[in-house]
XYZ file of C-alpha atoms in Angstrom:
778
model
C 38.132 -38.943 142.294
C 35.495 -37.577 144.598
C 33.294 -34.884 143.034
C 32.087 -31.960 145.070
C 28.296 -31.850 145.186
C 26.654 -28.953 143.312
C 25.127 -26.364 145.546
C 21.784 -24.821 144.975
C 22.424 -21.999 147.375
C 20.572 -18.887 146.231
C 22.335 -15.568 145.759
C 20.972 -12.085 145.562
C 20.434 -11.135 141.936
C 22.544 -8.169 140.789
C 20.761 -4.890 140.146
C 20.818 -3.193 136.764
C 23.375 -0.730 138.150
C 25.562 -3.665 139.281
C 25.450 -5.185 135.813
C 26.287 -1.907 134.066
C 29.171 -1.289 136.489
C 30.592 -4.772 135.818
C 30.357 -4.359 132.034
C 31.992 -0.933 132.195
C 35.059 -2.429 133.909
C 35.188 -5.809 132.183
C 38.558 -5.913 130.396
C 37.609 -8.728 128.003
C 34.544 -10.129 126.288
C 31.607 -10.259 128.712
C 28.367 -12.066 127.908
C 25.603 -13.685 129.933
C 27.847 -16.487 131.207
C 30.589 -14.106 132.355
C 28.034 -12.001 134.239
C 26.533 -15.102 135.890
C 29.942 -16.396 136.970
C 30.969 -12.998 138.367
C 27.861 -12.809 140.551
C 27.930 -16.556 141.448
C 24.422 -17.248 140.084
C 22.889 -20.744 140.017
C 20.864 -22.254 137.157
C 17.487 -20.807 138.153
C 19.001 -17.390 138.765
C 20.589 -17.471 135.288
C 17.104 -17.792 133.770
C 16.050 -14.645 135.617
C 19.298 -12.930 134.567
C 18.619 -13.770 130.915
C 15.175 -12.101 131.100
C 16.709 -9.079 132.857
C 19.379 -8.687 130.150
C 16.761 -8.907 127.373
C 14.702 -6.212 129.097
C 17.770 -3.979 129.409
C 18.518 -4.453 125.707
C 14.924 -3.629 124.776
C 15.110 -0.456 126.873
C 18.357 0.592 125.201
C 20.544 0.166 128.287
C 22.617 -2.599 126.691
C 23.872 -3.469 123.235
C 25.068 -6.804 121.931
C 28.074 -6.671 119.674
C 30.108 -9.681 118.554
C 28.543 -11.882 121.280
C 29.501 -9.342 123.900
C 27.180 -7.244 126.027
C 28.177 -3.628 126.544
C 26.468 -0.661 128.117
C 24.676 1.707 125.734
C 27.197 4.235 124.414
C 30.175 2.124 125.449
C 32.807 0.881 123.048
C 33.657 -2.750 122.446
C 37.046 -4.248 123.339
C 38.344 -4.151 119.744
C 37.301 -1.774 116.983
C 38.460 0.180 113.956
C 39.257 3.781 114.791
C 39.955 6.761 112.529
C 42.482 9.387 113.606
C 40.954 12.883 113.737
C 43.811 15.005 115.119
C 45.302 16.070 118.462
C 43.819 17.347 121.710
C 45.000 20.401 123.678
C 47.746 18.313 125.328
C 49.076 17.060 122.003
C 47.642 13.541 122.389
C 46.588 11.779 119.191
C 42.795 11.286 119.072
C 40.568 8.869 117.157
C 36.878 8.053 116.908
C 35.187 4.709 116.126
C 34.480 4.282 112.416
C 31.316 2.256 113.039
C 29.370 4.761 115.128
C 25.702 5.673 114.836
C 25.286 9.466 115.171
C 21.820 8.864 116.611
C 23.575 7.758 119.799
C 25.164 11.177 120.160
C 28.665 12.389 119.454
C 31.267 9.709 118.843
C 33.460 9.230 121.935
C 37.099 10.307 121.669
C 39.849 7.716 121.996
C 43.419 8.551 123.042
C 45.644 6.648 120.610
C 48.456 4.605 122.189
C 51.138 4.087 119.563
C 52.950 0.745 119.289
C 56.602 0.685 120.270
C 58.539 1.888 117.291
C 62.236 1.694 116.666
C 64.765 1.583 113.936
C 65.259 3.664 110.848
C 62.615 1.767 108.876
C 59.832 2.184 111.447
C 56.586 3.415 109.856
C 55.578 7.039 110.444
C 52.972 7.751 113.138
C 49.360 7.853 111.930
C 47.818 11.143 110.925
C 44.288 12.495 110.353
C 42.319 10.108 108.129
C 44.409 7.039 108.953
C 42.597 3.990 110.319
C 43.772 1.288 112.696
C 42.534 -1.808 114.518
C 42.622 -0.881 118.207
C 42.237 -2.617 121.557
C 39.994 -0.384 123.659
C 40.137 0.178 127.406
C 38.353 2.789 129.544
C 40.591 5.517 131.003
C 38.423 5.978 134.128
C 39.320 9.672 134.138
C 36.809 12.405 134.875
C 38.455 14.840 132.481
C 39.602 14.000 129.001
C 38.657 11.232 126.573
C 36.887 8.234 128.146
C 38.886 5.588 126.242
C 42.379 4.762 125.121
C 43.061 2.613 122.107
C 46.254 0.596 121.640
C 47.032 0.120 117.948
C 47.093 -3.548 116.981
C 47.362 -3.075 113.217
C 47.389 -0.115 110.825
C 44.829 -0.390 108.049
C 44.837 1.070 104.566
C 43.818 4.655 104.122
C 40.272 5.334 102.990
C 39.733 5.893 99.307
C 41.088 9.117 97.870
C 38.323 11.675 97.761
C 37.674 14.234 95.049
C 35.246 17.083 94.538
C 33.830 17.472 91.064
C 30.913 18.097 88.728
C 28.869 15.097 87.594
C 28.287 14.744 83.848
C 26.139 12.082 82.170
C 27.855 10.111 79.395
C 26.102 8.850 76.263
C 26.356 5.203 77.358
C 24.513 5.906 80.622
C 27.603 5.896 82.792
C 28.760 9.012 84.559
C 31.854 11.149 84.614
C 32.993 13.411 87.425
C 35.075 16.371 86.268
C 37.336 17.722 89.057
C 37.036 21.335 90.185
C 40.683 21.460 91.263
C 41.883 25.035 90.821
C 45.101 23.953 89.151
C 43.284 21.589 86.819
C 45.591 18.724 87.766
C 42.850 16.194 88.541
C 41.592 13.590 86.077
C 38.027 12.642 85.289
C 36.593 9.728 87.236
C 34.270 7.120 85.741
C 31.084 6.289 87.669
C 29.405 2.910 86.903
C 25.924 2.935 85.416
C 24.449 1.273 88.527
C 26.128 3.588 90.998
C 24.903 7.082 90.519
C 21.822 8.928 91.652
C 23.303 12.285 90.697
C 21.980 14.472 87.912
C 23.962 16.235 85.225
C 25.544 19.376 86.690
C 25.483 18.232 90.326
C 28.407 19.004 92.587
C 29.498 15.701 94.170
C 32.235 14.140 96.274
C 33.701 10.910 94.920
C 35.775 8.119 96.484
C 38.361 7.010 93.916
C 38.995 3.291 94.170
C 41.781 2.609 91.732
C 44.925 4.417 90.662
C 45.011 6.202 87.314
C 46.503 4.018 84.623
C 45.284 3.272 81.166
C 41.842 4.789 80.871
C 39.840 6.544 83.524
C 39.884 5.834 87.240
C 36.764 4.337 88.744
C 34.920 5.843 91.665
C 31.813 5.895 93.801
C 29.728 8.981 94.553
C 29.847 9.601 98.282
C 27.685 12.715 98.584
C 25.536 14.940 96.391
C 25.994 18.582 97.308
C 23.425 20.054 94.934
C 23.278 21.570 91.495
C 25.870 24.094 90.400
C 22.972 26.257 89.322
C 21.611 26.391 92.845
C 22.257 29.058 95.409
C 25.558 28.903 97.305
C 27.066 26.084 95.247
C 30.302 28.007 94.639
C 31.257 28.335 98.296
C 30.656 24.588 98.766
C 33.640 23.957 96.502
C 35.981 25.857 98.818
C 34.404 24.308 101.928
C 35.074 20.796 100.682
C 38.425 21.491 99.042
C 39.780 22.946 102.281
C 37.924 20.451 104.509
C 36.235 23.191 106.516
C 33.812 21.714 109.099
C 30.402 23.178 108.317
C 27.890 20.800 109.937
C 27.510 20.763 113.719
C 27.056 17.451 115.496
C 23.734 16.648 117.127
C 25.468 16.786 120.514
C 26.744 20.317 119.857
C 23.342 21.538 118.688
C 21.688 19.959 121.717
C 24.160 21.649 124.040
C 23.556 25.001 122.354
C 19.775 24.634 122.573
C 20.096 23.915 126.282
C 21.817 27.239 126.989
C 19.801 29.650 129.136
C 19.123 33.379 128.933
C 21.558 35.374 131.127
C 20.677 36.710 134.568
C 22.230 39.309 136.856
C 23.652 36.672 139.198
C 27.425 37.116 139.506
C 27.416 40.151 137.210
C 27.526 43.915 137.440
C 24.498 45.745 136.062
C 25.476 47.841 133.022
C 21.972 48.023 131.557
C 21.670 51.745 132.301
C 24.722 52.553 130.150
C 23.500 53.406 126.600
C 25.886 51.099 124.758
C 25.296 50.763 121.014
C 26.499 48.388 118.307
C 27.905 49.811 115.048
C 28.283 47.148 112.351
C 27.759 46.502 108.629
C 24.115 46.848 107.623
C 23.823 43.109 106.859
C 25.519 41.871 110.076
C 23.660 39.066 111.868
C 25.792 38.814 114.981
C 26.887 41.747 117.103
C 29.690 40.905 119.500
C 30.822 44.407 120.526
C 29.048 47.498 121.856
C 30.588 50.887 122.719
C 29.886 53.991 124.781
C 31.861 57.099 125.675
C 31.388 60.115 127.915
C 33.532 63.089 128.836
C 35.510 62.453 132.016
C 34.153 64.722 134.799
C 37.459 64.487 136.691
C 38.995 68.010 136.769
C 42.431 66.396 136.694
C 41.675 64.894 133.274
C 40.456 67.838 131.147
C 39.497 66.764 127.612
C 39.655 63.099 128.612
C 37.014 60.422 128.171
C 35.625 57.370 129.951
C 35.013 54.542 127.495
C 32.805 51.512 128.039
C 33.318 48.528 125.729
C 31.138 45.422 126.052
C 32.103 42.171 124.321
C 29.772 39.154 124.154
C 30.502 36.734 127.009
C 30.860 33.603 124.885
C 32.831 31.873 127.672
C 29.626 31.686 129.730
C 28.110 29.339 127.136
C 31.157 27.566 125.690
C 32.939 25.983 128.617
C 36.347 24.274 128.454
C 36.087 20.629 127.424
C 32.435 20.848 126.356
C 31.165 19.605 123.006
C 30.752 23.198 121.821
C 34.309 23.955 122.878
C 35.722 21.000 120.957
C 33.837 21.934 117.802
C 34.828 25.605 118.096
C 38.466 24.659 118.414
C 38.193 22.361 115.410
C 36.883 25.270 113.319
C 39.218 27.897 114.788
C 37.163 30.755 113.371
C 34.084 31.579 111.355
C 34.554 31.648 107.583
C 32.913 34.472 105.639
C 31.998 33.800 102.028
C 30.168 36.289 99.803
C 27.101 34.034 99.807
C 27.160 32.430 103.286
C 28.882 32.255 106.654
C 30.263 29.051 108.143
C 30.060 29.962 111.840
C 32.402 28.814 114.585
C 29.418 28.350 116.919
C 25.809 27.227 116.335
C 23.244 29.884 115.516
C 21.605 29.594 118.942
C 24.849 30.952 120.414
C 26.288 33.162 117.650
C 23.136 34.892 116.397
C 21.036 34.746 119.532
C 22.356 34.459 123.090
C 25.755 36.033 122.348
C 24.551 38.649 119.871
C 24.203 42.028 121.594
C 20.776 42.786 120.170
C 19.044 46.038 121.164
C 16.568 45.993 123.994
C 17.412 42.541 125.425
C 19.599 41.461 128.332
C 22.934 40.032 127.267
C 25.922 38.639 129.146
C 29.107 40.525 128.342
C 32.682 41.072 129.365
C 32.874 44.775 130.104
C 35.921 47.025 129.852
C 36.085 50.512 131.385
C 38.946 52.668 130.111
C 39.911 56.223 131.053
C 41.946 58.107 128.446
C 43.372 61.619 128.502
C 43.016 64.309 125.847
C 45.959 62.821 123.953
C 44.319 59.387 123.798
C 46.735 57.871 126.305
C 45.427 55.301 128.750
C 45.194 56.451 132.379
C 43.385 53.412 133.843
C 41.352 50.412 132.790
C 39.406 47.589 134.450
C 37.500 44.476 133.340
C 34.041 43.510 134.612
C 31.612 40.652 134.014
C 28.330 42.391 133.296
C 24.739 42.229 132.173
C 24.094 44.857 129.497
C 21.307 45.940 127.175
C 22.155 47.565 123.844
C 20.373 50.882 123.253
C 20.479 50.593 119.450
C 21.819 48.709 116.448
C 23.344 51.150 113.952
C 25.004 50.591 110.570
C 28.254 52.358 109.690
C 26.685 54.693 107.080
C 23.869 55.523 109.554
C 26.305 56.625 112.240
C 28.340 58.682 109.767
C 25.281 60.368 108.282
C 24.098 61.385 111.742
C 27.435 62.990 112.574
C 27.465 64.687 109.164
C 24.122 66.353 109.956
C 21.595 63.848 108.579
C 20.263 61.790 111.503
C 17.343 59.410 111.060
C 14.671 58.120 113.437
C 17.147 55.771 115.122
C 20.220 57.996 115.336
C 18.427 61.291 116.025
C 17.626 60.619 119.725
C 21.163 59.270 120.251
C 23.091 62.031 118.517
C 23.934 64.317 121.456
C 24.037 61.753 124.263
C 25.799 58.854 122.526
C 27.166 59.485 119.034
C 28.908 62.831 119.539
C 30.781 61.657 122.661
C 31.827 58.521 120.743
C 33.269 60.594 117.915
C 34.914 62.891 120.451
C 36.613 59.895 122.073
C 37.589 58.622 118.616
C 39.326 61.930 117.891
C 41.643 61.578 120.912
C 42.289 57.882 120.193
C 43.174 58.747 116.605
C 45.633 61.346 117.850
C 47.352 58.645 119.897
C 47.333 56.292 116.913
C 48.823 58.938 114.618
C 51.574 59.568 117.166
C 52.287 55.818 117.318
C 52.448 55.636 113.483
C 51.208 52.147 112.604
C 51.740 50.891 109.076
C 49.387 52.932 106.870
C 48.725 50.938 103.710
C 46.051 52.176 101.294
C 44.467 48.989 99.951
C 40.740 49.386 99.266
C 38.596 46.253 99.634
C 36.075 45.277 97.024
C 32.671 43.828 97.907
C 30.721 41.422 95.714
C 27.020 42.173 95.274
C 25.010 38.967 94.810
C 21.499 38.207 93.615
C 19.111 35.707 95.223
C 20.775 32.829 93.344
C 24.166 33.728 94.842
C 25.585 35.068 91.556
C 27.567 38.301 91.236
C 25.679 41.264 89.810
C 28.200 43.977 90.643
C 31.511 44.659 92.356
C 31.802 47.796 94.479
C 34.363 49.487 96.719
C 32.521 50.570 99.890
C 33.441 54.000 101.136
C 35.832 54.021 104.073
C 34.159 56.073 106.828
C 35.228 57.531 110.162
C 32.579 55.226 111.663
C 34.707 52.249 110.581
C 37.850 53.802 112.025
C 36.067 54.638 115.281
C 35.197 50.997 115.952
C 38.679 49.861 114.911
C 40.362 52.242 117.383
C 38.029 51.174 120.213
C 38.694 47.487 119.478
C 42.473 47.927 119.202
C 42.452 49.676 122.582
C 40.417 46.830 124.116
C 42.818 44.230 122.712
C 45.816 46.066 124.165
C 44.118 46.264 127.582
C 43.406 42.516 127.537
C 47.008 41.617 126.709
C 48.350 44.038 129.314
C 46.059 42.678 132.060
C 46.831 39.006 131.421
C 50.554 39.648 131.134
C 50.642 41.433 134.494
C 48.527 38.665 136.091
C 50.920 36.028 134.643
C 48.028 34.192 133.011
C 48.870 32.192 129.845
C 47.500 33.821 126.707
C 47.754 33.765 122.963
C 49.215 37.013 121.672
C 48.397 38.244 118.206
C 51.957 38.648 116.941
C 53.247 40.192 113.760
C 56.972 40.004 113.068
C 59.065 42.567 111.203
C 59.843 41.825 107.540
C 62.627 39.319 106.933
C 66.013 40.351 105.532
C 65.226 38.542 102.284
C 61.949 40.427 101.775
C 63.612 43.720 102.653
C 66.240 43.091 99.970
C 63.517 42.421 97.382
C 61.786 45.657 98.429
C 65.100 47.533 98.259
C 65.721 46.307 94.710
C 62.263 47.390 93.623
C 62.449 50.853 95.214
C 65.774 51.410 93.441
C 63.931 51.091 90.102
C 61.585 53.954 91.037
C 64.297 56.224 92.417
C 63.854 55.583 96.143
C 66.767 54.463 98.289
C 66.065 52.194 101.249
C 68.711 52.266 103.999
C 70.629 49.013 104.435
C 71.183 49.499 108.154
C 69.117 50.466 111.159
C 65.980 49.065 112.751
C 63.014 48.492 110.473
C 59.914 50.276 111.774
C 56.486 51.075 110.285
C 57.465 54.745 110.054
C 60.065 53.819 107.422
C 57.358 52.364 105.170
C 54.996 55.265 105.876
C 57.598 57.758 104.649
C 57.962 55.764 101.437
C 54.188 55.673 100.969
C 54.010 59.446 101.520
C 56.620 60.011 98.789
C 54.658 58.073 96.169
C 51.248 59.470 97.162
C 49.219 60.435 94.032
C 52.094 59.370 91.758
C 51.974 56.700 89.021
C 53.809 54.339 91.402
C 51.370 54.685 94.333
C 49.361 51.492 93.748
C 52.459 49.501 92.867
C 54.388 50.619 95.959
C 51.496 49.809 98.300
C 51.346 46.332 96.747
C 55.083 45.676 97.082
C 55.204 46.896 100.692
C 52.232 44.658 101.494
C 54.099 41.665 100.060
C 57.146 42.443 102.161
C 55.208 41.981 105.407
C 55.222 38.854 107.554
C 52.068 36.846 108.264
C 50.357 37.719 111.552
C 49.670 34.687 113.775
C 48.847 33.497 117.293
C 51.564 32.495 119.764
C 52.101 32.337 123.544
C 55.476 34.093 123.172
C 55.214 37.838 122.658
C 57.253 39.477 119.908
C 54.948 42.478 119.526
C 52.828 43.574 116.595
C 54.919 45.233 113.923
C 52.085 46.491 111.710
C 50.204 48.185 114.542
C 53.473 49.258 116.192
C 52.389 47.843 119.555
C 54.508 46.063 122.175
C 51.720 43.699 123.264
C 48.470 42.790 121.580
C 45.889 39.979 121.935
C 42.603 39.401 120.165
C 39.743 39.859 122.629
C 36.888 41.558 120.810
C 35.416 38.826 118.562
C 34.860 35.636 120.599
C 31.802 34.705 118.509
C 33.965 34.225 115.433
C 37.531 33.602 116.715
C 38.639 30.875 119.118
C 41.713 32.931 120.054
C 39.470 35.588 121.604
C 37.607 32.952 123.633
C 40.952 31.845 125.145
C 41.680 35.451 126.156
C 38.212 35.778 127.723
C 38.842 32.633 129.789
C 42.160 34.069 130.893
C 40.466 37.265 132.114
C 37.849 35.215 133.985
C 40.640 33.330 135.731
C 42.664 36.479 136.448
C 39.695 38.224 138.106
C 38.083 35.109 139.676
C 34.881 35.881 137.761
C 33.655 32.256 137.831
C 34.504 28.591 137.400
C 34.559 28.784 133.584
C 37.970 30.411 133.287
C 41.099 29.149 131.568
C 42.163 25.755 132.954
C 45.792 25.002 133.780
C 47.516 24.702 130.427
C 51.043 23.520 129.665
C 53.222 25.857 127.540
C 53.595 23.237 124.792
C 49.807 22.797 124.620
C 49.304 26.576 124.325
C 51.920 26.736 121.570
C 50.187 23.909 119.704
C 46.850 25.700 120.093
C 48.319 28.872 118.589
C 49.688 26.930 115.632
C 46.367 25.164 115.072
C 44.186 28.260 115.044
C 46.730 30.153 112.924
C 46.435 27.319 110.399
C 42.635 27.543 110.584
C 42.862 31.266 109.855
C 45.066 30.697 106.804
C 42.677 27.982 105.630
C 39.733 30.382 105.939
C 41.559 33.151 104.079
C 42.444 30.840 101.213
C 38.882 29.517 100.974
C 37.389 33.023 101.049
C 39.771 34.263 98.363
C 39.187 31.265 96.096
C 35.413 31.625 96.369
C 35.587 35.306 95.435
C 37.796 34.380 92.448
C 35.278 31.774 91.285
C 32.305 34.084 91.634
C 34.026 36.876 89.704
C 35.143 34.424 87.000
C 31.527 33.284 86.744
C 30.458 36.945 86.473
C 32.937 37.575 83.625
C 32.358 34.290 81.763
C 29.699 35.924 79.583
C 32.099 38.745 78.659
C 34.762 36.699 76.889
C 36.167 38.851 74.075
C 35.571 42.126 75.900
C 38.385 44.566 76.691
C 39.237 45.803 80.177
C 41.631 48.212 81.816
C 43.823 46.828 84.556
C 47.212 46.877 86.206
C 50.119 44.440 86.348
C 50.142 42.970 89.849
C 52.544 40.068 89.374
C 55.514 39.325 87.129
C 56.839 35.774 86.806
C 58.535 33.604 84.231
C 55.041 32.273 83.422
C 53.743 35.689 82.385
C 51.968 38.738 83.775
C 49.233 38.670 86.380
C 46.664 41.390 85.701
C 44.108 42.797 88.115
C 41.147 44.485 86.435
C 40.415 47.987 87.709
C 36.689 47.757 88.253
C 36.093 44.209 89.441
C 39.458 43.412 91.002
C 39.488 40.125 89.063
C 42.914 38.532 88.602
C 44.082 36.684 85.523
C 47.186 35.719 83.557
C 48.708 36.915 80.314
C 50.971 33.967 79.370
C 54.505 35.032 78.496
C 54.324 33.140 75.185
C 51.518 35.447 73.975
C 53.239 38.789 74.676
C 54.937 39.399 71.342
C 57.072 38.123 68.515
C 60.242 37.840 70.538
C 61.572 36.164 73.652
C 60.814 37.919 76.929
C 63.185 37.603 79.884
C 62.116 37.852 83.531
C 64.040 40.716 85.178
C 63.421 39.793 88.813
C 65.032 42.888 90.343
C 63.008 45.295 88.192
C 59.797 43.198 88.502
C 59.536 43.257 84.712
C 59.387 41.090 81.606
C 61.784 42.533 79.031
C 62.005 41.734 75.290
C 65.429 40.238 74.566
C 66.014 42.230 71.348
C 63.729 45.262 71.327
C 63.753 46.033 75.033
C 59.949 46.230 75.130
C 58.988 45.678 78.758
C 55.998 45.202 81.043
C 56.600 46.069 84.683
C 54.792 45.552 87.954
C 52.269 48.351 88.426
C 51.932 49.241 84.736
C 48.454 50.317 83.634
C 47.418 48.130 80.698
C 44.535 47.148 78.439
C 43.723 43.452 78.067
C 41.166 41.267 76.314
C 39.458 38.396 78.153
C 40.247 35.207 76.213
C 39.028 32.481 78.593
C 37.097 32.221 81.866
C 36.938 29.013 83.916
C 34.425 29.786 86.689
C 34.856 26.725 88.888
C 38.623 26.888 88.663
C 38.455 30.625 89.397
C 40.843 31.236 86.482
C 40.945 33.963 83.830
C 43.259 34.226 80.823
C 43.933 37.541 79.115
C 45.546 38.777 75.933
C 47.699 41.915 76.134
C 46.413 44.847 74.028
C 48.755 47.559 75.322
C 52.222 48.175 73.964
C 54.958 47.947 76.574
C 57.643 50.398 77.487
C 60.875 50.283 75.506
C 64.350 50.146 76.968
C 67.928 49.808 75.790
C 68.876 46.265 76.665
C 72.127 45.699 78.555
C 73.582 42.950 80.637
C 72.240 42.907 84.178
C 69.350 45.158 85.127
C 67.304 46.716 82.325
C 67.198 50.474 81.982
C 63.593 51.334 81.232
C 64.100 54.334 78.899
C 62.188 55.178 75.706
C 63.971 54.385 72.449
C 64.332 57.190 69.921
C 62.749 55.762 66.775
C 59.382 53.960 67.004
C 59.832 52.689 63.409
C 63.043 50.977 64.478
C 61.322 49.118 67.303
C 58.442 48.014 65.059
C 60.955 46.656 62.524
C 62.824 44.882 65.301
C 59.624 43.216 66.461
C 58.927 41.955 62.931
C 62.425 40.489 62.711
C 62.244 38.768 66.072
C 61.400 35.105 66.235
C 58.516 34.348 68.571
C 59.507 32.079 71.460
C 57.336 28.975 71.351
C 58.422 27.528 74.690
C 55.829 27.871 77.452
C 56.887 29.611 80.651
C 57.203 27.608 83.839
C 54.183 28.031 86.072
C 54.971 29.903 89.287
C 52.785 30.943 92.180
C 51.797 34.539 92.372
C 53.781 36.559 94.901
C 52.385 38.207 97.975
C 50.992 35.286 99.936
C 48.299 35.662 102.539
C 48.482 38.747 104.736
C 45.656 40.057 106.860
C 46.450 43.490 108.291
C 42.946 44.362 109.538
C 43.328 43.710 113.245
C 40.245 45.017 115.013
């Protein structure tokens, strides 16, 4: 066989750009030999290529992984990926497990599922699952740069637990779980595997299943001592998996944001807009102004100017900041810290409407008549400059005749017109009759160590109501504008109470002598009439609580069903884009509707918008649960040193497990177990919301004022246990519903109690009624 002679013909060496382009598109393993063959290099040229590749590696342009050269930041052909969730189009996303954060944010991978069929096919992977994937570039400008085809599903990572580290006598460690329900078991930490100190809050990976003896584990992260500041909120953050650390890429993007200019904006800097917020607020995302309308055809009317921070100018669709904001859904407000939706450079600086500095804003101009009805409104993209930062009590004191150095110069020109506009808006609100629940909020006062020193009920001022009415009006205008422009949006929807909840409410009202109609449309006015009837009566607090529990949960959705609580036909959150992702979506919709710029809402499929609404509604519920649990833990910690003390309170929940009591002063919640109530068996009368003694008829009912003794406080479970000190009501016991009437002879009932055998069986644990309901909708 004749061999072809080798040629020594020289070829032009590839440039660095040529090499990087080849590696980016190489479907399989590509090393020095594959590069040389692709560019037809001879032996001497391969020597030069080898030096060039070493130089590119030294300069960080190339990496060598598993005998394959890849461009810096690129992914190899096969890797282990961890599923992190879905994107806006519903595609499953993953990130590489072996990724160095120093190289920037981990690239997203669209997960391609293997063909599945048959009844026994495994379920699709979910967040936290890991898989061996074959990686290919997508070559798309928008969206994730890679797709990963699953080759093999791997085992889930070790089960993780949050707990308190305790040092054992033999030198090993124990981690005691902080699970609220106390269902977790202690985990044993080997002597050689712990750098934690006694009392540290830690996360632990549990490596074996509980069997005989303790499970073993490995400390993953030390979160700090329980005695340190802000340790309590860390429990809720980790239990609810709330993202609280921004990636380096997100922080870098935030730091690169520039101060706003007038380009492409209207100049509103001459309008004396002011912010009115809590005294300790660090971000100010809304500013307001009002003036009497000079139009003779609108006597008694007002022109309102509302400026909302233009977050969309800094957080663009598809950016790193956008992805992290969507992951969070909203800021989370704990008594001792805030977990923000956006980095501080954005939330507390560029998007905070601080006095005396130029700020980008979305402006709304609204004309209302003397009855508070809207005559016209328009949106504008503006540059504004706040005239002052005022706290709620400051504004109210100025109107009440006690201005200070800040509010004095603004009283006639700014504050009085604002309160005048509020008066007409309130008239419109009163005519609309939204649901008017009276549920005061308590505020925890903390010391420098983050521990509770007092619990107060801040006074509800007209200054608070003024801002709420302005913000509700702005939200209505946003929804109305986007609906008319046929731009997709997320409504803030609140459904009417369900038939089941209405029946429960009807049964309760029957026990206090109020009849609820069984037919006809349910409207907020119906509940308001009930609340008016019980005003200043012994049943006022109880009735407010039961009506609250009858309400549906407000949420975000692209389909409009109206807002029942506010009694509005259309409503969308617009006024808090610093802390709510839903509001940012509405801002982008307004930018698109008015052609304000290229950072508006991109084309979005209905299913993707629905999924987005579900995701951020879930984030909101997660935040509410975490905030509530943290408050419970802090108050339990506050009361732990008062075990044995007596408190006045009120029954706020009645279950087969016992009575839930809320203390009057602190608002702390705890349980009186049913087995500790008395020397007889108590029956749960669900219709009457009462526990009733089977023989004597002694009863404890929802809303009853009682005295209790604190028996046990578990701070990091947020749990309190009480002992009942008050004597219950007495009723003649009959089949069916109990009649709660006093018996004639107190000696007879005392004798009956002595003759009654105490029920030793523990009640079945049930969740407390009510659920999560957030009615504050500014």
